[in-house]
GROMACS .gro file of C-alpha atoms in nm:
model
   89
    1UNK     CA    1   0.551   1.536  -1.592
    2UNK     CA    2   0.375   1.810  -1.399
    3UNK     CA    3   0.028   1.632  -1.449
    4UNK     CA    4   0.187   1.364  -1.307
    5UNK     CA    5   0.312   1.543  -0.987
    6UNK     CA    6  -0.052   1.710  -1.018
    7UNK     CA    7  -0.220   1.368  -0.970
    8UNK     CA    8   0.022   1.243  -0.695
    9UNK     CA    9  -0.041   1.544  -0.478
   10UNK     CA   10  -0.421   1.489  -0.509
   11UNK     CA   11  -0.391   1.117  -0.396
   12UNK     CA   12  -0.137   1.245  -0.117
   13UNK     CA   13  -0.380   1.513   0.012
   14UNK     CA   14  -0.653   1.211  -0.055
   15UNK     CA   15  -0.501   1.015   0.218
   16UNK     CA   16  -0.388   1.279   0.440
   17UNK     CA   17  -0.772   1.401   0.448
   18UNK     CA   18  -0.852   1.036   0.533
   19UNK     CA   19  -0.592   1.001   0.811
   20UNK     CA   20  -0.703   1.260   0.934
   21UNK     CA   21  -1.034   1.164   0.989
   22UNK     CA   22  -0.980   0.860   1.111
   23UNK     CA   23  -0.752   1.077   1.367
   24UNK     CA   24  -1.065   1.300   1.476
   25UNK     CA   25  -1.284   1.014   1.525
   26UNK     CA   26  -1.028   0.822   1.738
   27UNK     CA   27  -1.036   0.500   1.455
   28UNK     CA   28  -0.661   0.591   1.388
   29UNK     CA   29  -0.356   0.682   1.520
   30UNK     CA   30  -0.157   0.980   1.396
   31UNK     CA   31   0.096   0.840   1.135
   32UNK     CA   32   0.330   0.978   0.868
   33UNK     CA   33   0.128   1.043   0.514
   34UNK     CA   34   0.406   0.961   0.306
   35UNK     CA   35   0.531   0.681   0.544
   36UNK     CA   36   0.185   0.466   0.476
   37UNK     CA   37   0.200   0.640   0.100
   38UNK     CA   38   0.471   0.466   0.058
   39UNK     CA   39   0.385   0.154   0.207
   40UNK     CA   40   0.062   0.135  -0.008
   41UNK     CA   41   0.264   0.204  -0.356
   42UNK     CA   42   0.577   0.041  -0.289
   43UNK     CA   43   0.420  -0.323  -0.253
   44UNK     CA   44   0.170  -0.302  -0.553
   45UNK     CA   45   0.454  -0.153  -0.770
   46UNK     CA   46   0.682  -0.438  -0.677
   47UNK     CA   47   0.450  -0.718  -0.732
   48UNK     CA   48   0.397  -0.524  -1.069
   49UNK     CA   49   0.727  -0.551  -1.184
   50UNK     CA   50   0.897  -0.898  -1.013
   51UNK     CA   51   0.680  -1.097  -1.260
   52UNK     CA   52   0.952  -1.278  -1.393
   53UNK     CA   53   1.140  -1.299  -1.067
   54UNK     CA   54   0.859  -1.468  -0.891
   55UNK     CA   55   0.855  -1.738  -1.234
   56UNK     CA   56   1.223  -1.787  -1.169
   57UNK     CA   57   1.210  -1.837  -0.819
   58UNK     CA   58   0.933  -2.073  -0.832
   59UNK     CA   59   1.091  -2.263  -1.100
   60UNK     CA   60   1.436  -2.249  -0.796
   61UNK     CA   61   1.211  -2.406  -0.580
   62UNK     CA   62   1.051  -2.153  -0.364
   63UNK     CA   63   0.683  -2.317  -0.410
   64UNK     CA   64   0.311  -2.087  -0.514
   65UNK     CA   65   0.622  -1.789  -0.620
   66UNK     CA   66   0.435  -1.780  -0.923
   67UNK     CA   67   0.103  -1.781  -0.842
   68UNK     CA   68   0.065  -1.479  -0.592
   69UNK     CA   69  -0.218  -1.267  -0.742
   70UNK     CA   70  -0.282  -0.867  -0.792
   71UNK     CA   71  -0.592  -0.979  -0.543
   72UNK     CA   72  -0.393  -1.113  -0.261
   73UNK     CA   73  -0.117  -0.839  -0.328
   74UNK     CA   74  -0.355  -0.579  -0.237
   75UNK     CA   75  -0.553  -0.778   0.050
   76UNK     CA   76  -0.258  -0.776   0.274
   77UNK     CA   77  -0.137  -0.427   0.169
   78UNK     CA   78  -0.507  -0.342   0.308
   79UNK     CA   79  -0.406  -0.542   0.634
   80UNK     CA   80  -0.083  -0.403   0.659
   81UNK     CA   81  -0.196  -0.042   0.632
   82UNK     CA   82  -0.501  -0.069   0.829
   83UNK     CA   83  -0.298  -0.225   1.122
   84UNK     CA   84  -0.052   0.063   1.108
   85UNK     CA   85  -0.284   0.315   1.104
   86UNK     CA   86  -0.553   0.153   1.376
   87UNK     CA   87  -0.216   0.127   1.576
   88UNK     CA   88  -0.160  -0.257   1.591
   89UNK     CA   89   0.177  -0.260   1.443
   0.00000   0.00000   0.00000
């Protein structure tokens, strides 16, 4: 478990050292670390685990359900965050 917490807290202080650039150079605005932390994880870890949801809800009807990839998951996860931290959201 503590290796775990180990490698979380170098990813954390990862992204805070690269907010914080993009701070000093003016590319970003100042923004919560574990707010867009969060925001990266939450979506790939959902997408990881609704497998079978999205097969059941495209078999309900709700059309492509199924067929979102890993690739597009992380695309606009990449749009999302970059928007939020170049202050466009």
């Amino acid at each position: 478990w503590s290796s775990d917490v180990c490698s979380s807290d170098l990813i954390v202080q990862g992204l805070i050292a690269i907010l914080q650039e993009g701070v000093r150079t003016r590319r970003f605005r100042k923004v919560n670390p574990l707010l867009v932390h969060g925001g990266i994880v939450g979506p790939l870890l959902l997408f990881l685990a609704s497998a079978g949801l999205r097969r059941r809800l495209e078999n309900a009807g709700v059309p492509g359900a199924a067929q979102v990839t890993r690739d597009e998951v992380v695309a606009h996860v990449q749009r999302v965050t970059l928007a939020l931290v170049e202050g466009r959201m």
